[in-house]
Amino acid sequence: MAIAESELILNPDGSIYHLNLKPEHLAETVITVGDPDRVEHVTKYFDKIEYKVQKREFHTQTGLYKGRRITVISTGIGTDNIDIVFNELDALVNIDFNTREIKKTHTSLQIIRIGTSGAIQSNIPIDSFIVSEIAIGFDSLLHFYDSDHIQLPAISKALIEHLNWDENKSSPYIVSFDKTLGNHMISDLAQKGITVTNVGFYGPQSRVLRLPLHDNKLNDKMASFSYQNKKITNLEMETAGIYGMAKLLGHKAVSMNAILANRATGEFSKNPKKIVDQLIQYTLNKLVTI
């Protein structure tokens, strides 16, 4: 059955609505970054760039790195944008834009987030890398989809009890990385951890400027949580949405985090651009060895 024009929206040139991409513009290996300017910080290492486009916060470049075709796309900040980007990336490979029907053969993308993050454990050093083995979503994105089968409810239940979670807040959902892709990205330079995806940068991450917090002990309670001897390591704003949407749509995803801040010690990186650049190079070189 053809998908209605109101659901699958295409631009007059046949490209997908928000990303402004056509199927031929997308590689099967995709790197996501939050900041549109960071796209070129990745593709400056490419041997060749074959396509560039930008619409709103969605900046895309596709090219070759050591013989591997890779697309780099900016998502902007937050899981609301992840919902847009991942549905449209999937549509580009798994929906026929001419017939508007789902293709009989499914294509699975490899999707790697390169992003910045803050640690909540005092023993996690500034300028280190964390690979998110598990992501905890404090947003509500996955609750709008039939997603119970991909979630980890035992961890969620234990976390809700430990945090004394307010029933007025969205129930945390928990999803793991793709084990094959994720384990490949781990090394002595990049340790695995549990990442919390927050719905904001200030209050939801317990930052205080002028507004008081509903729970000023939240970060401490998260830091003291342990499940099967695993602790929450870091906070950011996209990973849980990425893992959830990727699993639902049949794609492989992993999130790579550059630790720029340590919330427990109050430290911030003296050279954040350098550590992000090191993570970019680390990720690219790991990808070409898959």
mmCIF file of C-alpha atoms in Angstrom:
data_model
loop_
_atom_site.group_PDB
_atom_site.id
_atom_site.type_symbol
_atom_site.label_atom_id
_atom_site.label_comp_id
_atom_site.label_asym_id
_atom_site.label_seq_id
_atom_site.Cartn_x
_atom_site.Cartn_y
_atom_site.Cartn_z
ATOM 1 C CA MET A 1 0.000 0.000 0.000
ATOM 2 C CA ALA A 2 1.305 3.430 -0.956
ATOM 3 C CA ILE A 3 2.194 5.770 1.908
ATOM 4 C CA ALA A 4 0.124 8.967 1.850
ATOM 5 C CA GLU A 5 1.702 12.253 0.772
ATOM 6 C CA SER A 6 0.931 13.728 4.196
ATOM 7 C CA GLU A 7 3.024 10.997 5.899
ATOM 8 C CA LEU A 8 5.979 10.611 3.527
ATOM 9 C CA ILE A 9 6.620 14.201 2.481
ATOM 10 C CA LEU A 10 8.893 14.774 -0.502
ATOM 11 C CA ASN A 11 10.205 18.044 -1.850
ATOM 12 C CA PRO A 12 9.491 19.073 -5.476
ATOM 13 C CA ASP A 13 12.905 17.723 -6.515
ATOM 14 C CA GLY A 14 12.074 14.289 -5.047
ATOM 15 C CA SER A 15 14.222 14.648 -1.921
ATOM 16 C CA ILE A 16 13.034 13.774 1.592
ATOM 17 C CA TYR A 17 11.347 16.708 3.328
ATOM 18 C CA HIS A 18 13.660 17.830 6.162
ATOM 19 C CA LEU A 19 17.036 16.387 5.165
ATOM 20 C CA ASN A 20 16.742 17.405 1.503
ATOM 21 C CA LEU A 21 18.433 14.144 0.478
ATOM 22 C CA LYS A 22 17.710 11.655 -2.292
ATOM 23 C CA PRO A 23 18.474 7.935 -1.867
ATOM 24 C CA GLU A 24 21.610 8.118 -4.006
ATOM 25 C CA HIS A 25 23.084 10.739 -1.673
ATOM 26 C CA LEU A 26 23.195 8.425 1.359
ATOM 27 C CA ALA A 27 25.957 5.956 2.253
ATOM 28 C CA GLU A 28 25.216 2.849 4.311
ATOM 29 C CA THR A 29 27.669 4.038 6.975
ATOM 30 C CA VAL A 30 26.407 7.224 8.644
ATOM 31 C CA ILE A 31 28.088 9.438 11.228
ATOM 32 C CA THR A 32 25.820 11.785 13.159
ATOM 33 C CA VAL A 33 26.991 14.918 14.936
ATOM 34 C CA GLY A 34 24.934 17.514 16.760
ATOM 35 C CA ASP A 35 26.551 20.719 15.516
ATOM 36 C CA PRO A 36 26.171 21.510 11.780
ATOM 37 C CA ASP A 37 29.681 23.027 11.815
ATOM 38 C CA ARG A 38 31.137 19.734 13.094
ATOM 39 C CA VAL A 39 30.272 17.966 9.830
ATOM 40 C CA GLU A 40 33.251 19.584 8.107
ATOM 41 C CA HIS A 41 35.453 18.759 11.086
ATOM 42 C CA VAL A 42 34.813 15.112 10.141
ATOM 43 C CA THR A 43 34.881 15.357 6.357
ATOM 44 C CA LYS A 44 38.137 17.339 6.284
ATOM 45 C CA TYR A 45 39.769 13.929 6.676
ATOM 46 C CA PHE A 46 37.926 12.460 3.676
ATOM 47 C CA ASP A 47 39.783 11.662 0.464
ATOM 48 C CA LYS A 48 36.831 12.867 -1.593
ATOM 49 C CA ILE A 49 33.493 14.593 -0.984
ATOM 50 C CA GLU A 50 30.834 13.786 -3.554
ATOM 51 C CA TYR A 51 27.768 15.583 -2.213
ATOM 52 C CA LYS A 52 26.899 18.440 0.154
ATOM 53 C CA VAL A 53 23.563 19.887 1.239
ATOM 54 C CA GLN A 54 22.214 21.876 4.181
ATOM 55 C CA LYS A 55 18.639 22.617 5.210
ATOM 56 C CA ARG A 56 17.904 24.121 8.633
ATOM 57 C CA GLU A 57 20.173 22.400 11.182
ATOM 58 C CA PHE A 58 20.561 19.327 8.967
ATOM 59 C CA HIS A 59 23.936 19.575 7.228
ATOM 60 C CA THR A 60 24.976 16.517 5.196
ATOM 61 C CA GLN A 61 28.137 15.556 3.347
ATOM 62 C CA THR A 62 28.860 12.199 1.705
ATOM 63 C CA GLY A 63 32.276 11.079 0.559
ATOM 64 C CA LEU A 64 35.081 8.546 0.812
ATOM 65 C CA TYR A 65 37.467 7.884 3.702
ATOM 66 C CA LYS A 66 40.159 5.282 2.978
ATOM 67 C CA GLY A 67 37.866 3.663 0.430
ATOM 68 C CA ARG A 68 34.750 3.538 2.631
ATOM 69 C CA ARG A 69 31.750 5.615 1.575
ATOM 70 C CA ILE A 70 30.433 7.544 4.573
ATOM 71 C CA THR A 71 27.677 10.093 5.103
ATOM 72 C CA VAL A 72 28.096 12.668 7.866
ATOM 73 C CA ILE A 73 24.934 14.455 9.009
ATOM 74 C CA SER A 74 24.168 16.945 11.766
ATOM 75 C CA THR A 75 21.059 16.319 13.833
ATOM 76 C CA GLY A 76 20.943 19.421 15.985
ATOM 77 C CA ILE A 77 20.305 18.953 19.695
ATOM 78 C CA GLY A 78 17.749 16.625 21.265
ATOM 79 C CA THR A 79 15.769 13.471 20.588
ATOM 80 C CA ASP A 80 12.959 15.361 18.828
ATOM 81 C CA ASN A 81 15.444 15.937 16.003
ATOM 82 C CA ILE A 82 16.592 12.309 16.227
ATOM 83 C CA ASP A 83 13.007 11.266 15.459
ATOM 84 C CA ILE A 84 13.115 13.336 12.250
ATOM 85 C CA VAL A 85 16.596 12.313 11.134
ATOM 86 C CA PHE A 86 16.243 8.578 11.758
ATOM 87 C CA ASN A 87 12.818 8.227 10.155
ATOM 88 C CA GLU A 88 14.044 10.076 7.081
ATOM 89 C CA LEU A 89 17.361 8.195 6.868
ATOM 90 C CA ASP A 90 15.412 4.944 7.025
ATOM 91 C CA ALA A 91 12.954 6.134 4.388
ATOM 92 C CA LEU A 92 15.838 6.891 2.023
ATOM 93 C CA VAL A 93 16.948 3.242 2.011
ATOM 94 C CA ASN A 94 13.776 1.284 2.795
ATOM 95 C CA ILE A 95 10.964 3.096 0.969
ATOM 96 C CA ASP A 96 10.626 3.363 -2.811
ATOM 97 C CA PHE A 97 10.019 7.061 -3.451
ATOM 98 C CA ASN A 98 8.411 6.374 -6.828
ATOM 99 C CA THR A 99 5.776 3.900 -5.650
ATOM 100 C CA ARG A 100 5.730 5.221 -2.046
ATOM 101 C CA GLU A 101 5.788 1.600 -0.861
ATOM 102 C CA ILE A 102 8.084 -0.166 1.619
ATOM 103 C CA LYS A 103 10.788 -2.115 -0.190
ATOM 104 C CA LYS A 104 10.709 -5.917 0.055
ATOM 105 C CA THR A 105 14.434 -6.042 0.860
ATOM 106 C CA HIS A 106 15.475 -4.244 4.046
ATOM 107 C CA THR A 107 18.707 -2.216 4.182
ATOM 108 C CA SER A 108 20.412 -1.865 7.552
ATOM 109 C CA LEU A 109 22.547 1.225 8.124
ATOM 110 C CA GLN A 110 25.570 1.510 10.407
ATOM 111 C CA ILE A 111 25.073 4.704 12.421
ATOM 112 C CA ILE A 112 27.734 6.176 14.687
ATOM 113 C CA ARG A 113 27.170 9.257 16.835
ATOM 114 C CA ILE A 114 30.213 11.398 17.588
ATOM 115 C CA GLY A 115 29.267 13.786 20.378
ATOM 116 C CA THR A 116 30.267 15.602 23.537
ATOM 117 C CA SER A 117 29.228 14.639 27.043
ATOM 118 C CA GLY A 118 29.664 15.254 30.749
ATOM 119 C CA ALA A 119 30.736 12.591 33.259
ATOM 120 C CA ILE A 120 29.013 12.194 36.626
ATOM 121 C CA GLN A 121 31.574 9.853 38.212
ATOM 122 C CA SER A 122 34.574 11.609 39.763
ATOM 123 C CA ASN A 123 36.984 8.921 38.520
ATOM 124 C CA ILE A 124 36.199 9.485 34.820
ATOM 125 C CA PRO A 125 38.899 11.805 33.470
ATOM 126 C CA ILE A 126 38.320 14.890 31.367
ATOM 127 C CA ASP A 127 39.290 14.370 27.684
ATOM 128 C CA SER A 128 38.536 10.635 27.776
ATOM 129 C CA PHE A 129 36.205 8.647 25.479
ATOM 130 C CA ILE A 130 33.129 6.654 26.468
ATOM 131 C CA VAL A 131 31.257 4.213 24.232
ATOM 132 C CA SER A 132 27.632 4.056 25.371
ATOM 133 C CA GLU A 133 26.853 0.392 26.020
ATOM 134 C CA ILE A 134 23.438 1.279 27.467
ATOM 135 C CA ALA A 135 21.419 4.461 27.082
ATOM 136 C CA ILE A 136 18.730 5.719 29.467
ATOM 137 C CA GLY A 137 16.161 8.075 27.956
ATOM 138 C CA PHE A 138 14.588 10.689 30.223
ATOM 139 C CA ASP A 139 12.655 12.033 27.214
ATOM 140 C CA SER A 140 9.438 10.405 26.003
ATOM 141 C CA LEU A 141 10.283 9.635 22.343
ATOM 142 C CA LEU A 142 10.149 5.837 22.460
ATOM 143 C CA HIS A 143 6.837 5.823 24.335
ATOM 144 C CA PHE A 144 5.144 7.073 21.142
ATOM 145 C CA TYR A 145 6.202 3.880 19.323
ATOM 146 C CA ASP A 146 5.484 0.179 19.843
ATOM 147 C CA SER A 147 8.833 -0.306 21.545
ATOM 148 C CA ASP A 148 8.486 -2.501 24.639
ATOM 149 C CA HIS A 149 10.286 -5.369 22.886
ATOM 150 C CA ILE A 150 13.558 -3.421 22.517
ATOM 151 C CA GLN A 151 13.638 -1.921 26.012
ATOM 152 C CA LEU A 152 15.371 -3.208 29.164
ATOM 153 C CA PRO A 153 12.574 -2.966 31.759
ATOM 154 C CA ALA A 154 14.464 -4.558 34.664
ATOM 155 C CA ILE A 155 17.028 -1.740 34.662
ATOM 156 C CA SER A 156 14.309 0.857 34.243
ATOM 157 C CA LYS A 157 12.359 -0.484 37.217
ATOM 158 C CA ALA A 158 15.451 -0.502 39.438
ATOM 159 C CA LEU A 159 16.374 3.039 38.363
ATOM 160 C CA ILE A 160 12.883 4.431 38.985
ATOM 161 C CA GLU A 161 12.934 3.014 42.512
ATOM 162 C CA HIS A 162 16.457 4.257 43.212
ATOM 163 C CA LEU A 163 15.724 7.803 41.988
ATOM 164 C CA ASN A 164 12.287 7.951 43.634
ATOM 165 C CA TRP A 165 11.181 9.101 40.192
ATOM 166 C CA ASP A 166 8.396 11.671 40.064
ATOM 167 C CA GLU A 167 5.322 10.234 38.327
ATOM 168 C CA ASN A 168 4.813 13.555 36.511
ATOM 169 C CA LYS A 169 8.020 12.940 34.545
ATOM 170 C CA SER A 170 8.251 10.580 31.591
ATOM 171 C CA SER A 171 9.114 7.023 32.598
ATOM 172 C CA PRO A 172 12.775 6.317 31.687
ATOM 173 C CA TYR A 173 13.288 3.926 28.772
ATOM 174 C CA ILE A 174 16.510 1.961 28.398
ATOM 175 C CA VAL A 175 18.091 0.556 25.226
ATOM 176 C CA SER A 176 21.464 -1.042 24.470
ATOM 177 C CA PHE A 177 23.886 -0.399 21.628
ATOM 178 C CA ASP A 178 24.341 -2.788 18.715
ATOM 179 C CA LYS A 179 26.753 -5.270 20.263
ATOM 180 C CA THR A 180 28.762 -6.067 17.139
ATOM 181 C CA LEU A 181 29.291 -2.449 16.125
ATOM 182 C CA GLY A 182 29.621 -1.197 19.699
ATOM 183 C CA ASN A 183 32.165 -3.766 20.825
ATOM 184 C CA HIS A 184 34.261 -3.012 17.746
ATOM 185 C CA MET A 185 34.557 0.640 18.835
ATOM 186 C CA ILE A 186 35.806 -0.223 22.350
ATOM 187 C CA SER A 187 39.522 -0.215 23.156
ATOM 188 C CA ASP A 188 41.916 0.914 25.871
ATOM 189 C CA LEU A 189 41.235 4.451 24.617
ATOM 190 C CA ALA A 190 37.437 4.162 24.654
ATOM 191 C CA GLN A 191 35.743 2.494 27.622
ATOM 192 C CA LYS A 192 32.095 1.456 27.658
ATOM 193 C CA GLY A 193 29.585 3.096 29.972
ATOM 194 C CA ILE A 194 25.937 3.835 30.725
ATOM 195 C CA THR A 195 24.721 7.117 29.276
ATOM 196 C CA VAL A 196 21.713 9.181 30.342
ATOM 197 C CA THR A 197 19.962 11.159 27.613
ATOM 198 C CA ASN A 198 18.400 14.292 29.099
ATOM 199 C CA VAL A 199 15.587 16.500 27.806
ATOM 200 C CA GLY A 200 17.562 19.702 28.363
ATOM 201 C CA PHE A 201 20.999 21.106 29.143
ATOM 202 C CA TYR A 202 20.325 23.119 32.292
ATOM 203 C CA GLY A 203 17.618 21.982 34.733
ATOM 204 C CA PRO A 204 17.338 18.430 33.358
ATOM 205 C CA GLN A 205 21.092 18.026 33.879
ATOM 206 C CA SER A 206 20.932 19.695 37.324
ATOM 207 C CA ARG A 207 22.633 22.922 36.259
ATOM 208 C CA VAL A 208 21.549 25.922 38.299
ATOM 209 C CA LEU A 209 21.721 29.480 36.983
ATOM 210 C CA ARG A 210 18.673 31.363 38.293
ATOM 211 C CA LEU A 211 16.025 28.632 38.514
ATOM 212 C CA PRO A 212 15.739 26.224 41.479
ATOM 213 C CA LEU A 213 15.584 22.506 40.702
ATOM 214 C CA HIS A 214 12.768 20.091 41.446
ATOM 215 C CA ASP A 215 15.326 17.542 42.693
ATOM 216 C CA ASN A 216 18.732 19.013 43.477
ATOM 217 C CA LYS A 217 20.101 15.569 44.383
ATOM 218 C CA LEU A 218 19.315 13.961 41.033
ATOM 219 C CA ASN A 219 22.876 13.793 39.707
ATOM 220 C CA ASP A 220 24.132 12.384 43.016
ATOM 221 C CA LYS A 221 21.409 9.741 42.987
ATOM 222 C CA MET A 222 22.228 8.810 39.387
ATOM 223 C CA ALA A 223 25.922 8.561 40.246
ATOM 224 C CA SER A 224 25.163 6.177 43.130
ATOM 225 C CA PHE A 225 22.932 3.892 41.017
ATOM 226 C CA SER A 226 24.369 0.486 40.178
ATOM 227 C CA TYR A 227 22.894 -2.380 38.191
ATOM 228 C CA GLN A 228 24.857 -5.649 37.967
ATOM 229 C CA ASN A 229 27.956 -3.686 39.032
ATOM 230 C CA LYS A 230 27.509 -1.153 36.219
ATOM 231 C CA LYS A 231 27.195 2.553 36.988
ATOM 232 C CA ILE A 232 25.841 5.531 35.079
ATOM 233 C CA THR A 233 28.858 7.286 33.592
ATOM 234 C CA ASN A 234 27.762 10.330 31.594
ATOM 235 C CA LEU A 235 25.003 12.689 30.457
ATOM 236 C CA GLU A 236 24.097 14.013 26.993
ATOM 237 C CA MET A 237 20.990 14.627 24.864
ATOM 238 C CA GLU A 238 20.627 12.208 21.901
ATOM 239 C CA THR A 239 21.958 8.688 22.497
ATOM 240 C CA ALA A 240 18.852 6.944 23.883
ATOM 241 C CA GLY A 241 16.753 8.250 20.997
ATOM 242 C CA ILE A 242 19.394 7.066 18.527
ATOM 243 C CA TYR A 243 19.512 3.573 20.038
ATOM 244 C CA GLY A 244 15.752 3.274 20.253
ATOM 245 C CA MET A 245 14.993 4.455 16.725
ATOM 246 C CA ALA A 246 17.847 2.422 15.246
ATOM 247 C CA LYS A 247 16.654 -0.816 16.868
ATOM 248 C CA LEU A 248 13.029 -0.218 15.901
ATOM 249 C CA LEU A 249 13.979 0.471 12.286
ATOM 250 C CA GLY A 250 16.494 -2.383 12.035
ATOM 251 C CA HIS A 251 19.731 -0.386 11.970
ATOM 252 C CA LYS A 252 22.982 -0.725 13.949
ATOM 253 C CA ALA A 253 23.973 2.179 16.193
ATOM 254 C CA VAL A 254 26.675 3.182 18.642
ATOM 255 C CA SER A 255 27.364 6.478 20.431
ATOM 256 C CA MET A 256 30.910 7.785 20.917
ATOM 257 C CA ASN A 257 31.284 10.406 23.655
ATOM 258 C CA ALA A 258 34.093 12.898 24.211
ATOM 259 C CA ILE A 259 34.070 13.737 27.926
ATOM 260 C CA LEU A 260 34.482 17.513 28.089
ATOM 261 C CA ALA A 261 33.084 18.067 31.592
ATOM 262 C CA ASN A 262 33.095 16.239 34.893
ATOM 263 C CA ARG A 263 30.038 17.322 36.868
ATOM 264 C CA ALA A 264 31.254 15.636 40.053
ATOM 265 C CA THR A 265 34.550 17.538 40.160
ATOM 266 C CA GLY A 266 33.444 20.723 38.400
ATOM 267 C CA GLU A 267 36.145 20.418 35.717
ATOM 268 C CA PHE A 268 35.878 21.341 32.036
ATOM 269 C CA SER A 269 38.280 20.498 29.212
ATOM 270 C CA LYS A 270 40.998 23.069 28.546
ATOM 271 C CA ASN A 271 40.983 22.176 24.837
ATOM 272 C CA PRO A 272 37.561 20.772 23.823
ATOM 273 C CA LYS A 273 38.183 21.115 20.073
ATOM 274 C CA LYS A 274 41.294 18.970 20.342
ATOM 275 C CA ILE A 275 39.588 16.107 22.183
ATOM 276 C CA VAL A 276 36.627 16.118 19.777
ATOM 277 C CA ASP A 277 39.053 16.018 16.848
ATOM 278 C CA GLN A 278 40.851 13.066 18.444
ATOM 279 C CA LEU A 279 37.538 11.230 18.827
ATOM 280 C CA ILE A 280 36.689 11.928 15.179
ATOM 281 C CA GLN A 281 39.985 10.433 14.007
ATOM 282 C CA TYR A 282 39.643 7.474 16.382
ATOM 283 C CA THR A 283 36.116 6.732 15.121
ATOM 284 C CA LEU A 284 36.990 7.040 11.427
ATOM 285 C CA ASN A 285 39.953 4.700 11.759
ATOM 286 C CA LYS A 286 37.885 2.180 13.702
ATOM 287 C CA LEU A 287 35.162 2.245 11.037
ATOM 288 C CA VAL A 288 37.463 1.303 8.171
ATOM 289 C CA THR A 289 38.596 -1.833 10.023
ATOM 290 C CA ILE A 290 35.094 -3.336 10.318
#
